Amino acid sequence: MKKIIIFIFVIAVILGISYSYLVNKKEAIAPVVVPPVVTNTKSTVVTDTKPAELCFAKFGAPDVNGSYDRDTLRLIVNGEKVTGELNLLPAESDSKTGEIKGTVGPINTTTMTRTADLEWFTFAGGTNTEKVKIIFGAGSASVKQGTSTLDLPELPCLNLIERTNVENYLSDNISELSPIKAVLGGTWYVVYATVDLEKNTGVVAYEDGHLSEKKNFSYTANAKGEVVSLTIK
């Protein structure tokens, strides 16, 4: 009987050791679960939807009468769409002005320019729609219409806005601004005006059908290029 008890005890010890060994071994070789790495294969394209405004202009030298060519171009580029205005004001021939609207292609990586195909809604003896192509890049723009090409240098848009505002202010208020009254029932109208943006001065020539005047003027403008005050001397 004693031998049987000893035998059972030995068997129990052996089974206990074996169970402990198997459990420890299982824990030792248990696989390590690594969370899967998720890779986002979709690229995010960030699109700048803010329109870009570009301005180009050329002002010729005044002739003996003080008149000069004035050619201005303003482009508002919003993605592939282009709007703006093109104004051609030659001194010795009829002017053509109006809004432009159309589309623009991608950047030419060789010339670093873009080409816009536009409709030009002009007013020259009546309203017309003309086709015009404009190639523009950093520093200049080429206006192409038929076989003719007009090259315009780039300038800050605020300069063009201020110059235009001064010219319009003179045209709209010349009767009140002139230190000399019109005669014989005439009304003053501006013939031309030159503007020095650096000195905030200029020269204006105007007539009333009987008299003609040519005067210097000075002005002040705010940060938006709007005329605050203007005095004809």
Coordinates of N, CA and C in Angstrom, one line a residue:
M1 N 0.8 -1.2 0.0 CA 0.0 0.0 0.0 C 0.9 1.2 0.0
K2 N 1.9 1.2 0.8 CA 2.8 2.3 0.9 C 3.4 2.6 -0.5
K3 N 3.8 1.5 -1.2 CA 4.4 1.7 -2.5 C 3.5 2.3 -3.5
I4 N 2.2 1.9 -3.4 CA 1.2 2.5 -4.3 C 1.1 4.0 -4.1
I5 N 1.0 4.4 -2.8 CA 0.9 5.8 -2.6 C 2.1 6.6 -3.1
I6 N 3.3 6.0 -2.9 CA 4.5 6.7 -3.4 C 4.5 6.8 -4.9
F7 N 4.0 5.7 -5.6 CA 3.9 5.7 -7.0 C 3.0 6.8 -7.5
I8 N 1.8 6.9 -6.9 CA 0.8 7.9 -7.3 C 1.4 9.3 -7.1
F9 N 2.1 9.5 -6.0 CA 2.7 10.8 -5.7 C 3.7 11.2 -6.8
V10 N 4.5 10.2 -7.2 CA 5.5 10.4 -8.2 C 4.9 10.8 -9.5
I11 N 3.8 10.0 -9.9 CA 3.1 10.3 -11.1 C 2.5 11.7 -11.1
A12 N 2.0 12.1 -10.0 CA 1.4 13.5 -9.9 C 2.4 14.5 -10.1
V13 N 3.6 14.3 -9.5 CA 4.7 15.3 -9.6 C 5.1 15.4 -11.0
I14 N 5.3 14.3 -11.7 CA 5.7 14.3 -13.1 C 4.7 15.0 -13.9
L15 N 3.4 14.7 -13.7 CA 2.3 15.4 -14.5 C 2.3 16.9 -14.3
G16 N 2.5 17.3 -13.0 CA 2.6 18.7 -12.7 C 3.7 19.4 -13.4
I17 N 4.9 18.8 -13.3 CA 6.1 19.4 -14.0 C 5.9 19.5 -15.5
S18 N 5.3 18.4 -16.1 CA 5.0 18.4 -17.5 C 4.1 19.5 -17.9
Y19 N 3.0 19.7 -17.1 CA 2.0 20.7 -17.4 C 2.6 22.1 -17.4
S20 N 3.4 22.3 -16.3 CA 4.1 23.6 -16.2 C 5.0 23.9 -17.3
Y21 N 5.7 22.9 -17.8 CA 6.6 23.1 -18.9 C 5.9 23.4 -20.2
L22 N 4.8 22.7 -20.4 CA 4.0 23.0 -21.6 C 3.4 24.4 -21.6
V23 N 2.9 24.8 -20.5 CA 2.3 26.2 -20.4 C 3.4 27.2 -20.6
N24 N 4.5 27.1 -20.0 CA 5.6 28.1 -20.2 C 6.1 28.1 -21.6
K25 N 6.2 27.0 -22.2 CA 6.6 26.9 -23.6 C 5.7 27.6 -24.6
K26 N 4.4 27.4 -24.3 CA 3.3 28.0 -25.1 C 3.4 29.5 -25.0
E27 N 3.6 30.0 -23.8 CA 3.7 31.4 -23.6 C 4.9 32.0 -24.3
A28 N 6.0 31.2 -24.3 CA 7.3 31.7 -24.8 C 7.2 31.8 -26.3
I29 N 6.4 30.9 -27.0 CA 6.4 30.9 -28.4 C 5.1 31.6 -29.0
A30 N 4.4 32.2 -28.0 CA 3.1 32.8 -28.5 C 3.5 33.9 -29.5
P31 N 2.8 34.0 -30.6 CA 3.1 35.0 -31.6 C 2.8 36.4 -31.1
V32 N 3.7 37.3 -31.5 CA 3.5 38.7 -31.2 C 2.6 39.3 -32.3
V33 N 1.5 39.9 -31.9 CA 0.5 40.5 -32.8 C 0.9 41.9 -33.1
V34 N 1.3 42.2 -34.3 CA 1.7 43.6 -34.7 C 0.6 44.2 -35.4
P35 N 0.1 45.4 -35.0 CA -1.0 46.1 -35.7 C -0.6 46.3 -37.1
P36 N -1.5 46.1 -38.0 CA -1.2 46.4 -39.4 C -0.9 47.8 -39.7
V37 N 0.1 48.1 -40.6 CA 0.4 49.4 -40.9 C -0.4 49.8 -42.1
V38 N -1.2 50.9 -41.9 CA -2.1 51.3 -43.0 C -1.4 52.4 -43.8
T39 N -1.2 52.2 -45.0 CA -0.6 53.3 -45.9 C -1.6 53.9 -46.8
N40 N -1.7 55.3 -46.7 CA -2.6 56.0 -47.5 C -2.0 56.2 -48.9
T41 N -2.5 55.5 -49.8 CA -1.9 55.6 -51.2 C -2.5 56.7 -52.0
K42 N -3.5 57.4 -51.5 CA -4.1 58.5 -52.2 C -3.4 59.8 -51.9
S43 N -3.0 60.5 -53.0 CA -2.3 61.8 -52.8 C -3.3 62.9 -52.7
T44 N -3.0 63.8 -51.8 CA -3.9 64.9 -51.6 C -3.5 66.1 -52.4
V45 N -4.3 66.6 -53.3 CA -4.0 67.7 -54.2 C -4.6 69.0 -53.5
V46 N -3.7 69.9 -53.2 CA -4.2 71.2 -52.6 C -4.3 72.2 -53.7
T47 N -5.5 72.7 -53.9 CA -5.7 73.7 -55.0 C -5.9 75.0 -54.4
D48 N -5.1 76.0 -54.9 CA -5.3 77.4 -54.5 C -6.3 78.0 -55.4
T49 N -7.5 78.3 -54.8 CA -8.6 78.8 -55.5 C -8.6 80.3 -55.6
K50 N -7.7 81.0 -54.9 CA -7.7 82.4 -54.9 C -7.3 83.0 -56.3
P51 N -8.1 83.8 -56.9 CA -7.7 84.4 -58.2 C -6.5 85.2 -58.1
A52 N -5.7 85.2 -59.2 CA -4.5 86.0 -59.3 C -4.8 87.2 -60.3
E53 N -4.4 88.4 -59.9 CA -4.6 89.6 -60.7 C -3.3 90.0 -61.2
L54 N -3.2 90.2 -62.5 CA -2.0 90.7 -63.2 C -2.3 91.9 -64.0
C55 N -1.4 92.8 -64.1 CA -1.6 94.1 -64.8 C -0.4 94.4 -65.7
F56 N -0.7 94.9 -66.9 CA 0.3 95.2 -67.9 C -0.1 96.5 -68.5
A57 N 0.9 97.4 -68.9 CA 0.6 98.6 -69.5 C 1.8 99.3 -70.2
K58 N 1.5 100.1 -71.2 CA 2.5 100.9 -71.8 C 2.0 102.3 -72.1
F59 N 2.8 103.3 -71.7 CA 2.4 104.6 -71.9 C 3.4 105.3 -72.8
G60 N 3.0 105.8 -74.0 CA 3.9 106.4 -74.9 C 4.3 107.8 -74.5
A61 N 5.3 108.4 -75.2 CA 5.7 109.7 -74.9 C 4.7 110.7 -75.5
P62 N 4.4 111.8 -74.8 CA 3.5 112.8 -75.3 C 4.0 113.5 -76.6
D63 N 3.1 113.7 -77.5 CA 3.4 114.4 -78.7 C 3.4 115.9 -78.5
V64 N 3.5 116.7 -79.6 CA 3.5 118.2 -79.4 C 2.2 118.7 -78.8
N65 N 1.2 118.0 -78.9 CA -0.1 118.4 -78.3 C -0.3 117.8 -76.9
G66 N 0.6 117.0 -76.5 CA 0.5 116.4 -75.2 C -0.2 115.1 -75.1
S67 N -0.7 114.6 -76.3 CA -1.4 113.3 -76.3 C -0.4 112.2 -76.4
Y68 N -0.8 111.0 -75.9 CA 0.1 109.9 -76.0 C -0.7 108.6 -76.0
D69 N 0.0 107.5 -76.5 CA -0.7 106.2 -76.5 C -0.8 105.7 -75.1
R70 N -1.9 105.0 -74.8 CA -2.1 104.4 -73.5 C -2.7 103.0 -73.8
D71 N -2.0 102.0 -73.5 CA -2.5 100.6 -73.7 C -2.4 99.9 -72.3
T72 N -3.5 99.4 -71.8 CA -3.5 98.7 -70.5 C -4.2 97.4 -70.6
L73 N -3.8 96.4 -69.8 CA -4.3 95.1 -69.7 C -4.4 94.6 -68.3
R74 N -5.6 94.2 -67.9 CA -5.7 93.6 -66.5 C -6.3 92.2 -66.7
L75 N -5.6 91.2 -66.1 CA -6.1 89.8 -66.1 C -6.4 89.3 -64.7
I76 N -7.5 88.7 -64.6 CA -7.9 88.0 -63.4 C -7.9 86.5 -63.7
V77 N -6.9 85.7 -63.2 CA -6.8 84.3 -63.5 C -7.3 83.5 -62.4
N78 N -8.3 82.7 -62.6 CA -8.9 81.8 -61.6 C -9.0 80.4 -62.1
G79 N -7.9 79.7 -61.9 CA -7.8 78.3 -62.4 C -7.6 78.4 -63.9
E80 N -8.5 77.8 -64.7 CA -8.5 77.9 -66.2 C -9.3 79.0 -66.7
K81 N -9.9 79.8 -65.9 CA -10.8 80.9 -66.4 C -10.1 82.2 -66.3
V82 N -10.3 83.1 -67.2 CA -9.7 84.4 -67.3 C -10.7 85.4 -67.5
T83 N -10.7 86.5 -66.8 CA -11.5 87.7 -67.0 C -10.6 88.9 -66.9
G84 N -11.2 90.1 -67.2 CA -10.4 91.3 -67.1 C -10.8 92.3 -68.1
E85 N -9.9 93.2 -68.5 CA -10.2 94.2 -69.5 C -9.0 94.6 -70.2
L86 N -9.2 94.9 -71.5 CA -8.1 95.4 -72.4 C -8.5 96.7 -73.0
N87 N -7.7 97.7 -72.8 CA -8.0 99.1 -73.3 C -6.8 99.6 -74.2
L88 N -7.1 99.8 -75.4 CA -6.1 100.4 -76.3 C -6.5 101.8 -76.7
L89 N -5.7 102.8 -76.3 CA -6.1 104.2 -76.4 C -5.0 104.9 -77.2
P90 N -4.9 104.7 -78.5 CA -3.9 105.4 -79.3 C -4.2 106.9 -79.3
A91 N -3.1 107.7 -79.4 CA -3.3 109.2 -79.5 C -3.9 109.7 -80.7
E92 N -3.6 109.0 -81.9 CA -4.0 109.6 -83.2 C -5.1 108.8 -83.9
S93 N -5.6 107.8 -83.2 CA -6.7 107.0 -83.9 C -7.7 106.6 -82.8
D94 N -8.8 105.9 -83.3 CA -9.9 105.5 -82.5 C -9.5 104.5 -81.4
S95 N -10.0 104.7 -80.2 CA -9.7 103.8 -79.1 C -10.6 102.6 -79.2
K96 N -10.1 101.5 -78.5 CA -10.9 100.3 -78.4 C -10.7 99.8 -77.0
T97 N -11.8 99.7 -76.3 CA -11.8 99.3 -74.9 C -12.9 98.2 -74.6
G98 N -12.7 97.4 -73.6 CA -13.7 96.5 -73.3 C -13.3 95.3 -72.4
E99 N -14.2 94.6 -71.9 CA -13.9 93.4 -71.1 C -13.5 92.2 -71.9
I100 N -12.7 91.4 -71.3 CA -12.2 90.1 -71.9 C -12.6 89.0 -71.0
K101 N -12.8 87.8 -71.7 CA -13.3 86.6 -71.0 C -12.9 85.4 -71.8
G102 N -12.4 84.4 -71.1 CA -12.0 83.1 -71.8 C -11.3 82.2 -70.9
T103 N -10.5 81.3 -71.5 CA -9.8 80.3 -70.8 C -8.3 80.4 -71.0
V104 N -7.5 79.8 -70.1 CA -6.0 79.8 -70.2 C -5.5 78.4 -70.1
G105 N -4.4 78.2 -70.8 CA -3.8 76.8 -70.8 C -2.8 76.7 -69.7
P106 N -2.1 75.5 -69.6 CA -1.1 75.3 -68.6 C 0.2 76.1 -68.9
I107 N 1.1 76.1 -67.9 CA 2.3 76.8 -68.1 C 3.2 76.0 -69.1
N108 N 3.7 76.7 -70.0 CA 4.7 76.2 -71.0 C 6.1 76.2 -70.2
T109 N 6.6 75.0 -69.9 CA 7.8 74.9 -69.1 C 9.0 75.4 -69.8
T110 N 9.0 75.5 -71.1 CA 10.1 76.0 -71.8 C 10.2 77.5 -71.8
T111 N 9.1 78.2 -72.1 CA 9.0 79.6 -72.1 C 8.5 80.2 -70.8
M112 N 8.0 79.4 -69.9 CA 7.4 79.8 -68.6 C 6.3 80.9 -68.8
T113 N 5.5 80.6 -69.8 CA 4.4 81.5 -70.1 C 3.1 80.7 -70.2
R114 N 1.9 81.4 -70.2 CA 0.6 80.8 -70.4 C -0.1 81.5 -71.5
T115 N -0.9 80.8 -72.2 CA -1.6 81.3 -73.4 C -3.1 81.3 -73.1
A116 N -3.7 82.5 -73.2 CA -5.2 82.7 -73.0 C -5.9 82.9 -74.3
D117 N -6.9 82.2 -74.6 CA -7.8 82.4 -75.7 C -9.0 83.1 -75.2
L118 N -9.2 84.4 -75.7 CA -10.2 85.2 -75.1 C -11.2 85.8 -76.1
E119 N -12.3 86.2 -75.6 CA -13.3 87.1 -76.4 C -13.2 88.5 -75.8
W120 N -13.1 89.4 -76.7 CA -12.9 90.8 -76.3 C -14.2 91.6 -76.7
F121 N -14.9 92.0 -75.7 CA -16.2 92.7 -76.0 C -15.9 94.2 -76.0
T122 N -15.6 94.7 -77.3 CA -15.1 96.0 -77.5 C -16.3 97.0 -77.8
F123 N -15.9 98.3 -77.5 CA -16.8 99.4 -77.9 C -16.0 100.4 -78.7
A124 N -16.3 100.3 -80.0 CA -15.6 101.3 -80.9 C -16.6 101.6 -82.0
G125 N -17.4 102.6 -81.8 CA -18.5 102.9 -82.8 C -19.6 101.9 -82.7
G126 N -19.7 101.1 -81.6 CA -20.7 100.1 -81.4 C -20.1 98.9 -80.7
T127 N -20.9 98.0 -80.2 CA -20.4 96.9 -79.4 C -20.1 95.7 -80.3
N128 N -18.9 95.2 -80.2 CA -18.4 94.1 -81.0 C -17.8 93.0 -80.2
T129 N -17.7 91.8 -80.7 CA -17.0 90.7 -80.0 C -15.9 90.3 -80.9
E130 N -14.6 90.3 -80.4 CA -13.5 90.0 -81.2 C -12.7 88.9 -80.5
K131 N -11.9 88.1 -81.3 CA -11.1 87.1 -80.7 C -9.7 87.7 -80.5
V132 N -9.1 87.4 -79.3 CA -7.7 87.8 -79.0 C -7.0 86.8 -78.3
K133 N -5.7 86.6 -78.5 CA -4.9 85.7 -77.8 C -3.8 86.5 -77.0
I134 N -3.7 86.1 -75.8 CA -2.7 86.8 -74.9 C -1.7 85.8 -74.3
I135 N -0.5 86.0 -74.6 CA 0.6 85.1 -74.0 C 1.3 85.9 -72.9
F136 N 1.2 85.4 -71.7 CA 1.8 86.2 -70.6 C 2.6 85.3 -69.7
G137 N 3.6 86.0 -69.0 CA 4.4 85.4 -68.0 C 5.0 86.4 -67.1
A138 N 6.0 86.1 -66.4 CA 6.6 87.0 -65.4 C 7.2 88.2 -66.2
G139 N 6.7 89.4 -66.0 CA 7.3 90.6 -66.6 C 6.7 91.1 -67.8
S140 N 5.9 90.4 -68.6 CA 5.3 90.9 -69.8 C 4.2 90.1 -70.3
A141 N 3.5 90.7 -71.3 CA 2.3 90.1 -71.9 C 2.3 90.5 -73.4
S142 N 2.0 89.5 -74.3 CA 1.9 89.8 -75.7 C 0.4 89.6 -76.1
V143 N -0.2 90.7 -76.6 CA -1.5 90.7 -77.1 C -1.5 90.5 -78.6
K144 N -2.1 89.3 -79.0 CA -2.0 89.0 -80.5 C -3.5 89.0 -81.0
Q145 N -3.6 89.7 -82.1 CA -4.9 89.8 -82.8 C -4.6 89.8 -84.3
G146 N -5.0 88.7 -84.9 CA -4.6 88.6 -86.4 C -3.1 88.5 -86.5
T147 N -2.6 89.4 -87.4 CA -1.2 89.5 -87.6 C -0.4 90.5 -86.7
S148 N -1.2 91.2 -85.9 CA -0.6 92.3 -85.1 C -0.3 91.8 -83.7
T149 N 0.8 92.3 -83.1 CA 1.2 91.9 -81.7 C 1.5 93.2 -81.0
L150 N 1.0 93.2 -79.8 CA 1.3 94.4 -78.9 C 2.0 93.8 -77.6
D151 N 3.2 94.2 -77.3 CA 3.9 93.8 -76.1 C 3.7 94.8 -75.0
L152 N 3.3 94.4 -73.8 CA 3.1 95.2 -72.7 C 3.9 94.8 -71.5
P153 N 4.7 95.6 -70.9 CA 5.4 95.3 -69.7 C 4.5 95.2 -68.5
E154 N 4.8 94.3 -67.5 CA 4.0 94.2 -66.3 C 4.3 95.3 -65.3
L155 N 3.3 95.7 -64.6 CA 3.4 96.7 -63.5 C 2.5 96.4 -62.4
P156 N 2.8 96.9 -61.2 CA 1.9 96.6 -60.1 C 0.5 97.1 -60.4
C157 N -0.5 96.2 -60.0 CA -1.9 96.6 -60.3 C -2.3 97.9 -59.6
L158 N -1.8 98.1 -58.4 CA -2.1 99.3 -57.6 C -1.7 100.5 -58.4
N159 N -0.6 100.5 -59.1 CA -0.2 101.6 -59.9 C -1.2 101.9 -61.0
L160 N -1.6 100.9 -61.7 CA -2.6 101.1 -62.8 C -3.9 101.6 -62.2
I161 N -4.3 101.0 -61.1 CA -5.6 101.5 -60.4 C -5.5 102.9 -60.1
E162 N -4.4 103.3 -59.4 CA -4.3 104.7 -59.0 C -4.3 105.7 -60.2
R163 N -3.5 105.3 -61.2 CA -3.5 106.2 -62.4 C -4.9 106.3 -63.0
T164 N -5.6 105.2 -63.2 CA -6.9 105.2 -63.7 C -7.9 106.1 -62.9
N165 N -7.8 105.9 -61.6 CA -8.6 106.7 -60.7 C -8.4 108.2 -60.8
V166 N -7.1 108.6 -60.9 CA -6.8 110.0 -61.1 C -7.4 110.5 -62.4
E167 N -7.2 109.8 -63.5 CA -7.7 110.2 -64.7 C -9.3 110.4 -64.7
N168 N -9.9 109.4 -64.1 CA -11.4 109.4 -64.0 C -11.8 110.6 -63.1
Y169 N -11.1 110.8 -62.0 CA -11.5 111.9 -61.1 C -11.4 113.2 -61.8
L170 N -10.4 113.4 -62.6 CA -10.2 114.6 -63.4 C -11.4 114.8 -64.4
S171 N -11.7 113.7 -65.1 CA -12.8 113.8 -66.1 C -14.1 114.1 -65.5
D172 N -14.4 113.5 -64.3 CA -15.7 113.6 -63.7 C -15.8 115.0 -63.0
N173 N -14.7 115.6 -62.6 CA -14.8 116.8 -61.7 C -14.1 118.0 -62.3
I174 N -13.8 118.0 -63.6 CA -12.9 119.1 -64.1 C -13.6 120.4 -64.0
S175 N -14.9 120.5 -64.1 CA -15.6 121.8 -64.1 C -15.5 122.4 -62.7
E176 N -15.5 121.6 -61.6 CA -15.3 122.1 -60.3 C -13.9 122.3 -59.9
L177 N -13.0 121.5 -60.5 CA -11.6 121.6 -60.2 C -10.9 122.8 -60.8
S178 N -11.3 123.2 -62.0 CA -10.7 124.2 -62.8 C -10.7 125.5 -62.1
P179 N -9.6 126.2 -61.9 CA -9.6 127.6 -61.3 C -10.2 128.6 -62.2
I180 N -10.4 128.3 -63.5 CA -11.0 129.2 -64.5 C -12.3 128.7 -64.9
K181 N -13.3 129.6 -65.0 CA -14.6 129.2 -65.4 C -14.7 129.1 -66.9
A182 N -15.6 128.1 -67.3 CA -15.9 128.0 -68.8 C -16.6 129.3 -69.2
V183 N -16.6 129.6 -70.5 CA -17.2 130.8 -71.0 C -18.2 130.4 -72.1
L184 N -19.1 131.4 -72.3 CA -20.1 131.3 -73.4 C -20.9 130.0 -73.3
G185 N -21.2 129.6 -72.1 CA -22.1 128.4 -72.0 C -21.4 127.1 -72.2
G186 N -20.1 127.2 -72.4 CA -19.3 125.9 -72.6 C -19.1 125.1 -71.3
T187 N -18.7 123.9 -71.5 CA -18.4 123.0 -70.4 C -17.0 122.4 -70.6
W188 N -16.3 122.4 -69.5 CA -14.9 121.9 -69.6 C -14.9 120.4 -69.8
Y189 N -14.0 119.9 -70.6 CA -13.8 118.4 -70.7 C -12.3 118.2 -70.9
V190 N -11.9 117.1 -70.4 CA -10.4 116.7 -70.3 C -10.0 116.2 -71.7
V191 N -8.9 116.8 -72.2 CA -8.3 116.3 -73.5 C -7.4 115.2 -73.2
Y192 N -6.5 115.4 -72.2 CA -5.6 114.3 -71.8 C -5.0 114.7 -70.4
A193 N -4.4 113.7 -69.7 CA -3.8 114.0 -68.4 C -2.6 113.0 -68.3
T194 N -1.5 113.5 -67.8 CA -0.4 112.7 -67.5 C -0.2 112.7 -65.9
V195 N 0.2 111.5 -65.4 CA 0.2 111.3 -64.0 C 1.6 110.8 -63.6
D196 N 2.2 111.5 -62.6 CA 3.5 111.0 -62.0 C 3.2 110.4 -60.7
L197 N 3.2 109.0 -60.7 CA 2.8 108.3 -59.5 C 3.8 108.5 -58.3
E198 N 5.0 108.7 -58.6 CA 6.0 108.9 -57.5 C 5.9 110.2 -56.8
K199 N 5.6 111.2 -57.6 CA 5.5 112.6 -57.0 C 4.0 113.0 -56.7
N200 N 3.1 112.2 -57.1 CA 1.6 112.5 -56.9 C 1.3 113.8 -57.5
T201 N 1.8 114.0 -58.8 CA 1.5 115.2 -59.5 C 1.2 114.8 -61.0
G202 N 0.9 115.8 -61.8 CA 0.6 115.6 -63.2 C 0.2 116.8 -63.9
V203 N -0.1 116.7 -65.2 CA -0.5 117.8 -66.0 C -1.9 117.4 -66.7
V204 N -2.8 118.3 -66.7 CA -4.1 118.1 -67.3 C -4.4 119.2 -68.4
A205 N -4.8 118.8 -69.5 CA -5.2 119.7 -70.6 C -6.7 119.5 -70.8
Y206 N -7.4 120.7 -70.8 CA -8.9 120.6 -71.0 C -9.4 121.8 -71.8
E207 N -10.6 121.7 -72.3 CA -11.2 122.7 -73.2 C -12.6 122.8 -72.9
D208 N -13.2 123.9 -73.4 CA -14.7 124.1 -73.2 C -15.3 124.4 -74.6
G209 N -14.6 124.3 -75.6 CA -15.1 124.6 -77.0 C -14.7 126.0 -77.4
H210 N -14.2 126.8 -76.4 CA -13.8 128.2 -76.7 C -12.4 128.4 -76.2
L211 N -12.2 128.0 -75.0 CA -10.9 128.2 -74.4 C -10.2 126.8 -74.2
S212 N -8.9 126.8 -74.1 CA -8.1 125.6 -73.8 C -7.1 125.9 -72.7
E213 N -7.0 125.0 -71.8 CA -6.1 125.2 -70.6 C -5.2 124.0 -70.5
K214 N -4.1 124.3 -69.9 CA -3.1 123.2 -69.6 C -2.5 123.6 -68.2
K215 N -2.8 122.7 -67.2 CA -2.5 123.1 -65.8 C -1.8 121.9 -65.1
N216 N -1.0 122.3 -64.2 CA -0.4 121.3 -63.3 C -1.4 120.9 -62.2
F217 N -1.2 119.7 -61.6 CA -2.1 119.4 -60.5 C -1.3 118.5 -59.5
S218 N -1.8 118.4 -58.3 CA -1.2 117.5 -57.3 C -2.4 116.8 -56.6
Y219 N -2.1 115.6 -56.1 CA -3.2 114.9 -55.5 C -2.7 114.0 -54.4
T220 N -3.6 113.5 -53.6 CA -3.3 112.5 -52.6 C -4.2 111.3 -52.8
A221 N -3.7 110.1 -52.5 CA -4.5 108.9 -52.6 C -4.3 108.0 -51.4
N222 N -5.3 107.1 -51.2 CA -5.2 106.2 -50.0 C -4.5 104.9 -50.4
A223 N -4.4 104.0 -49.5 CA -3.7 102.7 -49.8 C -4.4 101.9 -50.9
K224 N -5.6 102.2 -51.2 CA -6.3 101.4 -52.3 C -6.2 102.1 -53.6
G225 N -5.5 103.3 -53.7 CA -5.3 104.0 -54.9 C -6.5 104.9 -55.2
E226 N -7.3 105.1 -54.3 CA -8.5 106.0 -54.5 C -8.1 107.5 -54.2
V227 N -8.5 108.4 -55.0 CA -8.2 109.8 -54.9 C -8.9 110.4 -53.6
V228 N -8.1 111.0 -52.8 CA -8.6 111.6 -51.6 C -8.8 113.1 -51.8
S229 N -7.9 113.7 -52.5 CA -8.0 115.1 -52.8 C -7.2 115.4 -54.1
L230 N -7.6 116.4 -54.8 CA -6.8 116.8 -56.0 C -7.0 118.3 -56.2
T231 N -5.9 119.0 -56.5 CA -5.9 120.4 -56.7 C -5.2 120.8 -58.0
I232 N -5.9 121.6 -58.8 CA -5.3 122.1 -60.0 C -4.7 123.5 -59.7
K233 N -3.5 123.6 -60.1 CA -2.8 124.9 -59.7 C -2.9 125.9 -60.8

